[in-house]
Structure formats: C-alpha cells, structure tokens
PDB file of C-alpha atoms in Angstrom:
ATOM      1  CA  MET A1111      38.882  60.664  67.689  1.00 96.00           C
ATOM      2  CA  ARG A1112      41.430  58.349  69.122  1.00 96.00           C
ATOM      3  CA  TYR A1113      42.492  58.844  72.540  1.00 97.00           C
ATOM      4  CA  LEU A1114      40.102  61.860  74.014  1.00 97.00           C
ATOM      5  CA  THR A1115      37.104  59.795  72.933  1.00 97.00           C
ATOM      6  CA  LYS A1116      33.309  60.359  73.599  1.00 95.00           C
ATOM      7  CA  GLU A1117      33.956  57.922  75.755  1.00 95.00           C
ATOM      8  CA  TRP A1118      36.605  58.710  77.819  1.00 97.00           C
ATOM      9  CA  TYR A1119      35.067  62.237  78.007  1.00 95.00           C
ATOM     10  CA  GLU A1120      32.219  60.297  79.841  1.00 93.00           C
ATOM     11  CA  LEU A1121      34.829  58.149  82.266  1.00 94.00           C
ATOM     12  CA  CYS A1122      36.225  61.579  82.967  1.00 95.00           C
ATOM     13  CA  GLN A1123      32.913  62.355  83.985  1.00 92.00           C
ATOM     14  CA  GLN A1124      33.065  59.405  86.734  1.00 93.00           C
ATOM     15  CA  THR A1125      35.951  60.201  88.424  1.00 95.00           C
ATOM     16  CA  HIS A1126      35.124  61.831  91.435  1.00 94.00           C
ATOM     17  CA  LEU A1127      31.474  59.794  92.317  1.00 94.00           C
ATOM     18  CA  HIS A1128      31.765  59.923  95.936  1.00 94.00           C
ATOM     19  CA  PHE A1129      32.026  63.924  96.117  1.00 94.00           C
ATOM     20  CA  GLY A1130      30.000  66.100  97.479  1.00 93.00           C
ATOM     21  CA  LEU A1131      28.457  62.497  99.570  1.00 96.00           C
ATOM     22  CA  ARG A1132      27.954  61.737 103.240  1.00 96.00           C
ATOM     23  CA  VAL A1133      26.814  58.217 105.134  1.00 97.00           C
ATOM     24  CA  HIS A1134      23.459  58.808 106.780  1.00 96.00           C
ATOM     25  CA  ASN A1135      22.229  55.319 108.233  1.00 93.00           C
ATOM     26  CA  GLY A1136      18.364  56.158 107.183  1.00 95.00           C
ATOM     27  CA  ALA A1137      19.405  55.505 103.171  1.00 96.00           C
ATOM     28  CA  ASN A1138      19.439  51.665 102.795  1.00 95.00           C
ATOM     29  CA  GLU A1139      16.594  51.749 102.449  1.00 95.00           C
ATOM     30  CA  SER A1140      13.503  54.113 101.267  1.00 95.00           C
ATOM     31  CA  ASP A1141      12.252  56.494 103.636  1.00 96.00           C
ATOM     32  CA  GLU A1142       9.691  59.169 102.398  1.00 97.00           C
ATOM     33  CA  ASN A1143       9.847  61.175 105.775  1.00 97.00           C
ATOM     34  CA  LEU A1144      13.176  60.736 105.284  1.00 97.00           C
ATOM     35  CA  PHE A1145      13.074  61.915 101.896  1.00 97.00           C
ATOM     36  CA  LEU A1146      11.165  64.956 102.754  1.00 97.00           C
ATOM     37  CA  ARG A1147      13.150  65.429 105.956  1.00 97.00           C
ATOM     38  CA  LEU A1148      16.937  65.974 104.107  1.00 97.00           C
ATOM     39  CA  TYR A1149      14.913  67.877 101.060  1.00 97.00           C
ATOM     40  CA  LYS A1150      13.520  70.210 103.665  1.00 97.00           C
ATOM     41  CA  ARG A1151      17.180  70.871 105.309  1.00 96.00           C
ATOM     42  CA  LYS A1152      19.097  71.475 101.920  1.00 97.00           C
ATOM     43  CA  GLU A1153      16.260  73.685 100.834  1.00 98.00           C
ATOM     44  CA  LYS A1154      16.359  76.066 104.155  1.00 98.00           C
ATOM     45  CA  ALA A1155      19.581  76.181 103.270  1.00 97.00           C
ATOM     46  CA  HIS A1156      19.552  77.380  99.877  1.00 98.00           C
ATOM     47  CA  VAL A1157      17.595  79.360 100.125  1.00 98.00           C
ATOM     48  CA  LYS A1158      19.580  81.075 103.036  1.00 98.00           C
ATOM     49  CA  GLN A1159      22.159  81.602 100.403  1.00 98.00           C
ATOM     50  CA  GLU A1160      20.517  82.596  97.779  1.00 98.00           C
ATOM     51  CA  ARG A1161      18.892  85.245  99.534  1.00 98.00           C
ATOM     52  CA  GLU A1162      22.361  86.527 100.602  1.00 97.00           C
ATOM     53  CA  LEU A1163      23.478  87.149  97.534  1.00 97.00           C
ATOM     54  CA  TYR A1164      20.267  88.903  96.762  1.00 97.00           C
ATOM     55  CA  ASN A1165      20.891  91.575  99.213  1.00 97.00           C
ATOM     56  CA  LEU A1166      24.233  91.763  98.399  1.00 96.00           C
ATOM     57  CA  ASP A1167      24.819  95.729  98.088  1.00 96.00           C
ATOM     58  CA  PRO A1168      27.318  96.443  95.193  1.00 95.00           C
ATOM     59  CA  ARG A1169      28.917  99.183  96.089  1.00 94.00           C
ATOM     60  CA  PHE A1170      31.379  96.901  98.111  1.00 93.00           C
ATOM     61  CA  MET A1171      32.871  96.970  94.476  1.00 92.00           C
ATOM     62  CA  LEU A1172      33.784 100.953  94.887  1.00 92.00           C
ATOM     63  CA  GLU A1173      36.289 100.088  97.394  1.00 89.00           C
ATOM     64  CA  HIS A1174      39.084  99.540  94.852  1.00 85.00           C
ATOM     65  CA  ASP A1175      38.697 102.908  92.953  1.00 86.00           C
ATOM     66  CA  GLY A1176      41.446 104.675  94.637  1.00 86.00           C
ATOM     67  CA  GLN A1177      43.389 101.581  96.630  1.00 85.00           C
ATOM     68  CA  VAL A1178      46.979 101.877  97.255  1.00 83.00           C
ATOM     69  CA  LEU A1179      48.654  98.740  95.785  1.00 81.00           C
ATOM     70  CA  THR A1180      52.409  97.794  96.781  1.00 80.00           C
ATOM     71  CA  ARG A1181      54.406  95.481  94.922  1.00 76.00           C
ATOM     72  CA  LEU A1182      54.265  91.771  96.068  1.00 75.00           C
ATOM     73  CA  ASP A1183      57.647  91.203  96.788  1.00 71.00           C
ATOM     74  CA  LYS A1184      57.909  94.160  98.745  1.00 66.00           C
ATOM     75  CA  ALA A1185      54.788  93.480 100.601  1.00 68.00           C
ATOM     76  CA  PHE A1186      56.048  90.597 102.694  1.00 74.00           C
ATOM     77  CA  GLY A1187      59.747  91.769 102.331  1.00 72.00           C
ATOM     78  CA  GLU A1188      61.695  93.349 104.968  1.00 72.00           C
ATOM     79  CA  GLU A1189      63.116  95.874 102.961  1.00 75.00           C
ATOM     80  CA  GLU A1190      61.223  99.171 103.631  1.00 79.00           C
ATOM     81  CA  VAL A1191      58.057 100.307 100.959  1.00 74.00           C
ATOM     82  CA  THR A1192      59.221 103.341  98.660  1.00 80.00           C
ATOM     83  CA  GLU A1193      56.560 105.563  96.443  1.00 77.00           C
ATOM     84  CA  GLU A1194      58.184 103.322  93.062  1.00 78.00           C
ATOM     85  CA  ASP A1195      57.080 100.496  95.275  1.00 77.00           C
ATOM     86  CA  GLN A1196      53.582 101.061  94.482  1.00 81.00           C
ATOM     87  CA  ILE A1197      50.755 102.417  92.502  1.00 84.00           C
ATOM     88  CA  VAL A1198      46.953 103.976  93.137  1.00 85.00           C
ATOM     89  CA  TYR A1199      44.459 102.139  91.563  1.00 85.00           C
ATOM     90  CA  HIS A1200      41.810 104.179  89.349  1.00 88.00           C
ATOM     91  CA  MET A1201      38.910 102.316  88.322  1.00 87.00           C
ATOM     92  CA  PRO A1202      38.347 102.509  84.193  1.00 90.00           C
ATOM     93  CA  PRO A1203      35.589 105.055  84.357  1.00 91.00           C
ATOM     94  CA  GLU A1204      33.294 101.619  82.051  1.00 93.00           C
ATOM     95  CA  GLU A1205      33.648  98.896  84.413  1.00 92.00           C
ATOM     96  CA  ARG A1206      32.916 102.282  87.326  1.00 92.00           C
ATOM     97  CA  ALA A1207      29.367 103.178  85.542  1.00 95.00           C
ATOM     98  CA  HIS A1208      28.626  98.669  84.723  1.00 95.00           C
ATOM     99  CA  ILE A1209      29.166  98.461  89.001  1.00 94.00           C
ATOM    100  CA  GLU A1210      26.639 102.139  89.491  1.00 95.00           C
ATOM    101  CA  LYS A1211      23.754 100.074  87.333  1.00 96.00           C
ATOM    102  CA  LEU A1212      24.095  98.089  89.249  1.00 96.00           C
ATOM    103  CA  ILE A1213      23.966 100.517  92.677  1.00 96.00           C
ATOM    104  CA  ALA A1214      20.634 101.730  91.075  1.00 97.00           C
ATOM    105  CA  GLU A1215      19.398  98.631  90.420  1.00 96.00           C
ATOM    106  CA  TYR A1216      20.208  96.833  93.494  1.00 97.00           C
ATOM    107  CA  ASP A1217      17.891 100.103  95.273  1.00 97.00           C
ATOM    108  CA  VAL A1218      14.841  99.763  93.842  1.00 96.00           C
ATOM    109  CA  ARG A1219      15.135  95.581  93.542  1.00 96.00           C
ATOM    110  CA  PRO A1220      11.958  94.025  94.998  1.00 97.00           C
ATOM    111  CA  PRO A1221      11.611  92.233  98.463  1.00 96.00           C
ATOM    112  CA  PHE A1222      13.612  88.920  97.756  1.00 97.00           C
ATOM    113  CA  ASP A1223      10.885  86.077  96.612  1.00 97.00           C
ATOM    114  CA  GLU A1224      11.065  83.000  98.594  1.00 98.00           C
ATOM    115  CA  LYS A1225       7.932  81.374  96.936  1.00 97.00           C
ATOM    116  CA  LYS A1226      10.220  81.529  93.568  1.00 97.00           C
ATOM    117  CA  CYS A1227      13.423  80.780  94.810  1.00 98.00           C
ATOM    118  CA  LYS A1228      11.877  77.366  96.273  1.00 98.00           C
ATOM    119  CA  GLU A1229      10.008  77.042  92.563  1.00 98.00           C
ATOM    120  CA  GLU A1230      13.220  77.105  90.962  1.00 97.00           C
ATOM    121  CA  TYR A1231      15.387  75.161  93.681  1.00 97.00           C
ATOM    122  CA  LYS A1232      12.555  71.840  93.265  1.00 97.00           C
ATOM    123  CA  GLU A1233      13.015  71.756  88.942  1.00 97.00           C
ATOM    124  CA  SER A1234      16.429  72.063  89.988  1.00 97.00           C
ATOM    125  CA  MET A1235      16.455  68.999  92.051  1.00 97.00           C
ATOM    126  CA  GLU A1236      14.025  67.002  89.836  1.00 97.00           C
ATOM    127  CA  SER A1237      16.295  67.353  86.882  1.00 97.00           C
ATOM    128  CA  SER A1238      19.210  66.292  88.959  1.00 96.00           C
ATOM    129  CA  PHE A1239      17.483  63.748  90.070  1.00 96.00           C
ATOM    130  CA  GLN A1240      16.333  61.988  86.806  1.00 96.00           C
ATOM    131  CA  TYR A1241      19.949  62.902  85.628  1.00 93.00           C
ATOM    132  CA  LYS A1242      21.868  61.107  88.195  1.00 93.00           C
ATOM    133  CA  ALA A1243      19.471  58.043  87.820  1.00 94.00           C
ATOM    134  CA  GLU A1244      20.295  57.850  84.016  1.00 92.00           C
ATOM    135  CA  HIS A1245      25.166  58.796  84.121  1.00 90.00           C
ATOM    136  CA  LEU A1246      25.298  56.959  87.718  1.00 92.00           C
ATOM    137  CA  PRO A1247      26.793  53.230  86.253  1.00 90.00           C
ATOM    138  CA  GLN A1248      23.538  50.534  85.998  1.00 92.00           C
ATOM    139  CA  GLU A1249      25.403  48.705  88.421  1.00 92.00           C
ATOM    140  CA  ILE A1250      25.288  51.713  91.199  1.00 94.00           C
ATOM    141  CA  VAL A1251      21.370  52.754  90.773  1.00 95.00           C
ATOM    142  CA  GLU A1252      20.400  49.396  91.275  1.00 95.00           C
ATOM    143  CA  GLN A1253      22.065  49.452  95.064  1.00 95.00           C
ATOM    144  CA  ILE A1254      20.676  52.501  95.398  1.00 96.00           C
ATOM    145  CA  ALA A1255      17.695  52.819  98.070  1.00 96.00           C
ATOM    146  CA  ASP A1256      16.086  56.343  96.889  1.00 97.00           C
ATOM    147  CA  ILE A1257      17.634  58.367  93.954  1.00 97.00           C
ATOM    148  CA  ARG A1258      16.112  61.607  95.531  1.00 97.00           C
ATOM    149  CA  VAL A1259      18.570  61.296  98.983  1.00 97.00           C
ATOM    150  CA  PHE A1260      21.415  59.783  97.118  1.00 97.00           C
ATOM    151  CA  THR A1261      20.853  63.601  95.122  1.00 96.00           C
ATOM    152  CA  LEU A1262      20.788  65.461  97.802  1.00 97.00           C
ATOM    153  CA  GLY A1263      24.649  64.447  98.967  1.00 96.00           C
ATOM    154  CA  TYR A1264      23.358  61.092 101.510  1.00 97.00           C
ATOM    155  CA  CYS A1265      24.223  57.643 100.361  1.00 97.00           C
ATOM    156  CA  THR A1266      25.427  54.441 103.155  1.00 97.00           C
ATOM    157  CA  ARG A1267      28.610  53.171 103.779  1.00 96.00           C
ATOM    158  CA  LYS A1268      28.988  50.652 101.902  1.00 96.00           C
ATOM    159  CA  MET A1269      27.407  52.932  99.098  1.00 96.00           C
ATOM    160  CA  LEU A1270      30.673  55.935  99.825  1.00 97.00           C
ATOM    161  CA  GLN A1271      33.218  53.372  99.941  1.00 96.00           C
ATOM    162  CA  GLN A1272      31.909  51.349  96.637  1.00 96.00           C
ATOM    163  CA  LEU A1273      32.357  54.739  94.866  1.00 96.00           C
ATOM    164  CA  LYS A1274      35.503  55.945  95.883  1.00 97.00           C
ATOM    165  CA  LYS A1275      37.137  52.184  95.197  1.00 96.00           C
ATOM    166  CA  GLN A1276      34.944  53.131  91.923  1.00 95.00           C
ATOM    167  CA  SER A1277      36.018  56.303  90.952  1.00 96.00           C
ATOM    168  CA  ALA A1278      39.866  55.862  92.036  1.00 97.00           C
ATOM    169  CA  HIS A1279      39.534  53.019  89.406  1.00 97.00           C
ATOM    170  CA  ASN A1280      38.240  55.540  86.629  1.00 96.00           C
ATOM    171  CA  TRP A1281      40.714  57.624  87.271  1.00 97.00           C
ATOM    172  CA  ARG A1282      43.722  55.812  86.395  1.00 98.00           C
ATOM    173  CA  ARG A1283      42.263  54.298  83.218  1.00 97.00           C
ATOM    174  CA  VAL A1284      41.792  57.979  82.530  1.00 97.00           C
ATOM    175  CA  GLU A1285      45.103  58.554  83.065  1.00 98.00           C
ATOM    176  CA  HIS A1286      45.885  55.529  81.303  1.00 98.00           C
ATOM    177  CA  THR A1287      44.669  57.291  77.677  1.00 97.00           C
ATOM    178  CA  SER A1288      45.640  60.939  79.050  1.00 97.00           C
ATOM    179  CA  LYS A1289      49.678  59.603  79.129  1.00 97.00           C
ATOM    180  CA  GLU A1290      49.382  57.785  75.882  1.00 97.00           C
ATOM    181  CA  PHE A1291      47.944  61.355  74.048  1.00 97.00           C
ATOM    182  CA  ARG A1292      50.300  62.853  75.810  1.00 96.00           C
ATOM    183  CA  GLU A1293      53.153  60.940  74.596  1.00 97.00           C
ATOM    184  CA  VAL A1294      51.447  60.792  71.347  1.00 97.00           C
ATOM    185  CA  MET A1295      51.486  64.122  70.533  1.00 96.00           C
ATOM    186  CA  MET A1296      55.071  64.992  71.745  1.00 95.00           C
ATOM    187  CA  ALA A1297      56.164  61.842  69.043  1.00 95.00           C
ATOM    188  CA  GLN A1298      54.347  64.376  66.213  1.00 95.00           C
ATOM    189  CA  ASP A1299      56.317  67.044  63.929  1.00 92.00           C
ATOM    190  CA  ILE A1300      54.199  69.116  64.546  1.00 96.00           C
ATOM    191  CA  SER A1301      55.109  72.972  65.971  1.00 95.00           C
ATOM    192  CA  ASP A1302      54.305  74.489  68.594  1.00 95.00           C
ATOM    193  CA  GLU A1303      52.977  77.430  66.402  1.00 96.00           C
ATOM    194  CA  ILE A1304      50.550  74.777  64.054  1.00 96.00           C
ATOM    195  CA  HIS A1305      49.513  73.276  67.499  1.00 96.00           C
ATOM    196  CA  SER A1306      48.172  76.799  69.345  1.00 95.00           C
ATOM    197  CA  ARG A1307      46.080  77.251  65.811  1.00 96.00           C
ATOM    198  CA  VAL A1308      43.990  74.689  67.489  1.00 97.00           C
ATOM    199  CA  GLN A1309      43.307  76.473  70.733  1.00 96.00           C
ATOM    200  CA  TYR A1310      39.369  76.644  71.344  1.00 97.00           C
ATOM    201  CA  HIS A1311      38.920  74.757  74.049  1.00 96.00           C
ATOM    202  CA  ASP A1312      34.792  76.148  75.524  1.00 96.00           C
ATOM    203  CA  CYS A1313      34.284  78.732  72.344  1.00 97.00           C
ATOM    204  CA  THR A1314      31.193  78.051  70.837  1.00 97.00           C
ATOM    205  CA  ILE A1315      30.673  77.304  67.111  1.00 98.00           C
ATOM    206  CA  THR A1316      28.720  79.556  65.547  1.00 97.00           C
ATOM    207  CA  GLU A1317      29.988  78.643  61.705  1.00 97.00           C
ATOM    208  CA  LEU A1318      30.755  75.545  59.473  1.00 98.00           C
ATOM    209  CA  LEU A1319      31.656  75.916  55.847  1.00 97.00           C
ATOM    210  CA  THR A1320      33.185  73.033  53.688  1.00 96.00           C
ATOM    211  CA  GLY A1321      34.065  73.389  50.404  1.00 94.00           C
ATOM    212  CA  ASP A1322      37.404  74.161  49.020  1.00 96.00           C
ATOM    213  CA  GLU A1323      38.163  74.672  52.420  1.00 97.00           C
ATOM    214  CA  VAL A1324      36.936  73.715  55.890  1.00 98.00           C
ATOM    215  CA  VAL A1325      35.906  77.493  57.425  1.00 98.00           C
ATOM    216  CA  ILE A1326      34.967  77.248  61.195  1.00 98.00           C
ATOM    217  CA  ARG A1327      34.217  80.201  62.496  1.00 98.00           C
ATOM    218  CA  PHE A1328      33.851  80.712  67.473  1.00 97.00           C
ATOM    219  CA  ASP A1329      31.662  82.711  69.208  1.00 96.00           C
ATOM    220  CA  THR A1330      35.034  82.731  71.781  1.00 95.00           C
ATOM    221  CA  ARG A1331      33.854  85.096  74.949  1.00 92.00           C
ATOM    222  CA  GLY A1332      33.664  81.582  76.938  1.00 89.00           C
ATOM    223  CA  GLY A1333      37.270  80.481  75.864  1.00 93.00           C
ATOM    224  CA  PHE A1334      40.484  81.053  76.286  1.00 93.00           C
ATOM    225  CA  THR A1335      41.562  82.936  73.007  1.00 94.00           C
ATOM    226  CA  ASN A1336      40.208  85.854  71.086  1.00 94.00           C
ATOM    227  CA  ILE A1337      41.495  84.468  67.088  1.00 96.00           C
ATOM    228  CA  ASN A1338      37.953  83.930  65.773  1.00 96.00           C
ATOM    229  CA  LYS A1339      38.594  82.243  61.995  1.00 97.00           C
ATOM    230  CA  LEU A1340      39.770  78.955  62.304  1.00 98.00           C
ATOM    231  CA  THR A1341      40.781  77.551  58.066  1.00 98.00           C
ATOM    232  CA  LEU A1342      41.783  74.055  56.920  1.00 98.00           C
ATOM    233  CA  VAL A1343      43.269  74.397  53.796  1.00 98.00           C
ATOM    234  CA  ALA A1344      42.889  72.036  50.537  1.00 97.00           C
ATOM    235  CA  PRO A1345      40.871  69.220  52.636  1.00 98.00           C
ATOM    236  CA  GLU A1346      39.624  65.725  52.959  1.00 97.00           C
ATOM    237  CA  ILE A1347      36.833  65.495  55.490  1.00 98.00           C
ATOM    238  CA  ILE A1348      36.736  62.112  56.761  1.00 98.00           C
ATOM    239  CA  LYS A1349      34.362  62.369  59.161  1.00 97.00           C
ATOM    240  CA  GLN A1350      31.198  64.738  60.163  1.00 97.00           C
ATOM    241  CA  ASP A1351      28.756  64.425  62.646  1.00 96.00           C
ATOM    242  CA  GLY A1352      25.851  67.188  63.245  1.00 94.00           C
ATOM    243  CA  GLY A1353      25.193  69.174  65.145  1.00 94.00           C
ATOM    244  CA  ILE A1354      28.059  70.707  65.290  1.00 97.00           C
ATOM    245  CA  VAL A1355      27.227  74.349  64.923  1.00 97.00           C
ATOM    246  CA  GLY A1356      25.989  75.837  68.521  1.00 96.00           C
ATOM    247  CA  SER A1357      27.916  73.279  70.260  1.00 97.00           C
ATOM    248  CA  TYR A1358      31.411  74.189  72.333  1.00 97.00           C
ATOM    249  CA  TRP A1359      34.845  72.708  71.176  1.00 98.00           C
ATOM    250  CA  LEU A1360      35.734  70.298  73.973  1.00 97.00           C
ATOM    251  CA  TYR A1361      39.025  68.377  72.742  1.00 97.00           C
ATOM    252  CA  GLN A1362      41.502  68.238  69.724  1.00 97.00           C
ATOM    253  CA  GLU A1363      44.250  65.770  68.675  1.00 98.00           C
ATOM    254  CA  LEU A1364      46.659  66.863  65.372  1.00 98.00           C
ATOM    255  CA  TYR A1365      48.670  64.489  63.783  1.00 98.00           C
ATOM    256  CA  ARG A1366      50.985  64.808  61.147  1.00 97.00           C
ATOM    257  CA  ILE A1367      50.705  63.169  57.938  1.00 96.00           C
ATOM    258  CA  ASP A1368      52.325  62.983  54.698  1.00 94.00           C
ATOM    259  CA  ASN A1369      50.718  65.692  53.165  1.00 93.00           C
ATOM    260  CA  GLY A1370      49.720  68.595  56.372  1.00 97.00           C
ATOM    261  CA  TYR A1371      47.793  67.795  59.466  1.00 98.00           C
ATOM    262  CA  GLU A1372      44.521  65.348  60.845  1.00 98.00           C
ATOM    263  CA  LEU A1373      42.792  66.909  62.705  1.00 98.00           C
ATOM    264  CA  HIS A1374      40.377  65.928  64.659  1.00 98.00           C
ATOM    265  CA  VAL A1375      37.642  67.549  67.332  1.00 98.00           C
ATOM    266  CA  LEU A1376      35.924  66.543  70.317  1.00 98.00           C
ATOM    267  CA  PHE A1377      32.616  69.101  70.397  1.00 98.00           C
ATOM    268  CA  ASP A1378      30.109  69.194  73.745  1.00 96.00           C
ATOM    269  CA  GLY A1379      27.138  69.063  72.701  1.00 91.00           C
ATOM    270  CA  GLU A1380      23.263  66.893  71.709  1.00 89.00           C
ATOM    271  CA  ASN A1381      25.306  63.053  70.995  1.00 91.00           C
ATOM    272  CA  MET A1382      28.279  65.109  71.497  1.00 96.00           C
ATOM    273  CA  PRO A1383      29.620  65.347  67.483  1.00 97.00           C
ATOM    274  CA  GLU A1384      32.950  65.169  65.897  1.00 98.00           C
ATOM    275  CA  LEU A1385      34.613  65.736  63.157  1.00 98.00           C
ATOM    276  CA  ILE A1386      38.255  64.652  61.486  1.00 98.00           C
ATOM    277  CA  VAL A1387      39.721  66.537  58.578  1.00 98.00           C
ATOM    278  CA  ARG A1388      42.760  66.007  56.444  1.00 98.00           C
ATOM    279  CA  CYS A1389      44.537  68.958  55.563  1.00 98.00           C
ATOM    280  CA  ALA A1390      47.225  71.315  53.702  1.00 97.00           C
ATOM    281  CA  ASP A1391      47.377  73.847  55.926  1.00 97.00           C
ATOM    282  CA  ILE A1392      45.935  75.572  59.255  1.00 98.00           C
ATOM    283  CA  LEU A1393      45.094  79.142  59.239  1.00 98.00           C
ATOM    284  CA  VAL A1394      43.582  81.677  61.640  1.00 97.00           C
ATOM    285  CA  GLU A1395      43.065  85.103  61.829  1.00 96.00           C
ATOM    286  CA  VAL A1396      40.668  87.622  64.270  1.00 95.00           C
ATOM    287  CA  GLU A1397      37.627  89.061  62.713  1.00 92.00           C
TER     288      GLU A1397
END
C-alpha cells in the first residue's frame, strides 16, 4: 500500500480520542473508591439497557404487515392522496415465519439473568481497560491517573482538551493522505467498471489460491456485494503476507501499469496483512 497503509488506518482510529469522555474532578488521581463508584454507575446503566432489550416483545415487528404506505412526495405534499398513491405492505412469508419463531422463543424465555449480565460486563470492561492501555498513544497513557476511570468515560479537563487537539491534528493528517490518494486514483487510466471489480470492503476471505492465476473467494455477507470470486490473470505476486484467509478486505489501491494492473489490498486481521499483485486482467463472478 502506498497511501491507505496500516499506519494510515491506525491513525484513522486516533481521530476521535475525545469521543464519549466527560470531565470529572476526581480523575486527576488514582482513587479506588472513585473507580468503584463510577463502575457501579455504568454497570447499573448497562444492566438496565440489557434487561430492556431482553424483555422487548418481538410482536411489534408484525405491526408493519398490512400497513398502508403512501408515496413520499404525496405524503408531505399538498395534493390529495389517491388510491394510486398508496400500497399495502404484505410481509413475505419467510419474514413472518422468522418473527413468529422469535415470538415463540420469547414466550418461553427464562428470567433475565442479572448475575450473568454483570459477569459479561466485567469481562468486557477488563478487555477494554487493556485495549486502551495498549492502543492509546503512550504519551497520553502516561498522563492518565487510572486507565480504568478513563475507559469508563471520565478524564480531567486538561486531558479532554489535549485529546480534542490531538484528534483534530490526526484528522488533518488522515484527510491529507486521503486527498492525495483520491487525486492519484483519478489520474489512473482505469475505468469505473474495472474499479467496481475490486470492491470487497468488509468481505471475509475464505480462500486464496496462487499459481497461473490468483483466485480469491469471499464470504460476502458482511460486505456490500454479492460477487464472491475474484481472479487476477497472469499474476506476478509482489507481496503476500500470511494470515490473509479468514481476514476482512479493508481497502484497495489499483494502479495502471504497462501490461495491466497493480492491485494493493490491506486486510483487517492479525498484523493486518497485505497483498500486492500485478496482473494482466481482473475477472469477477458469482459462484
């Protein structure tokens, strides 16, 4: 990758360091009682939300069946609404069957398990504490009195101002690189049709075959396409990191070369692997 690199992606994650934080006067020092009090407050709110979701009756989803829908321009316009402007929504049988299955499961559900909910919340927060300590800039971590309190969403006023400033700086750097990337891509002699053949954002790589052709197969359920096979014809592999199969396709860069194309791909997986292949053509299909 020349522009949308691993470093660029990691910088993208540092453009909202201040989001969700609020100032707390006690955050300037480590105080176990303060942490426990704030933790209990957050835990209580989490349990309340989870209980409400658990007890949400799925029957409300059936209310749309038989609903009369009006054309948007007529619904908000001044003209009289006629029968031609309306349709009755009839729920597909498979959707109704799915909802009825949810209702049946809901009606026999056991009581909400508050103890289990608290245990899962504790595990989640402990993981979050560690993640913050490892992924925040080190110079920021060193200024935080208690990373647990910070992870719960509280910091000093000075820290909040510093994080806002750092986030804005990081955003400018991200946008500068993004602008350069867009300009370079626009300058490539590549049709929109060819570009559309390498749009697999958030698709999972299920198979990667190399040889006379490079063939990549996808699970597209998490992505924005139903095309699940990509073939790179007459390939020359410039770079192929391990761990690509099972990872997610994040970003691609596509360049025109004398005898075809050069495709760069960054994947979301362990160590964020990368693939660079030169090829004569790019073929796609739905298997």
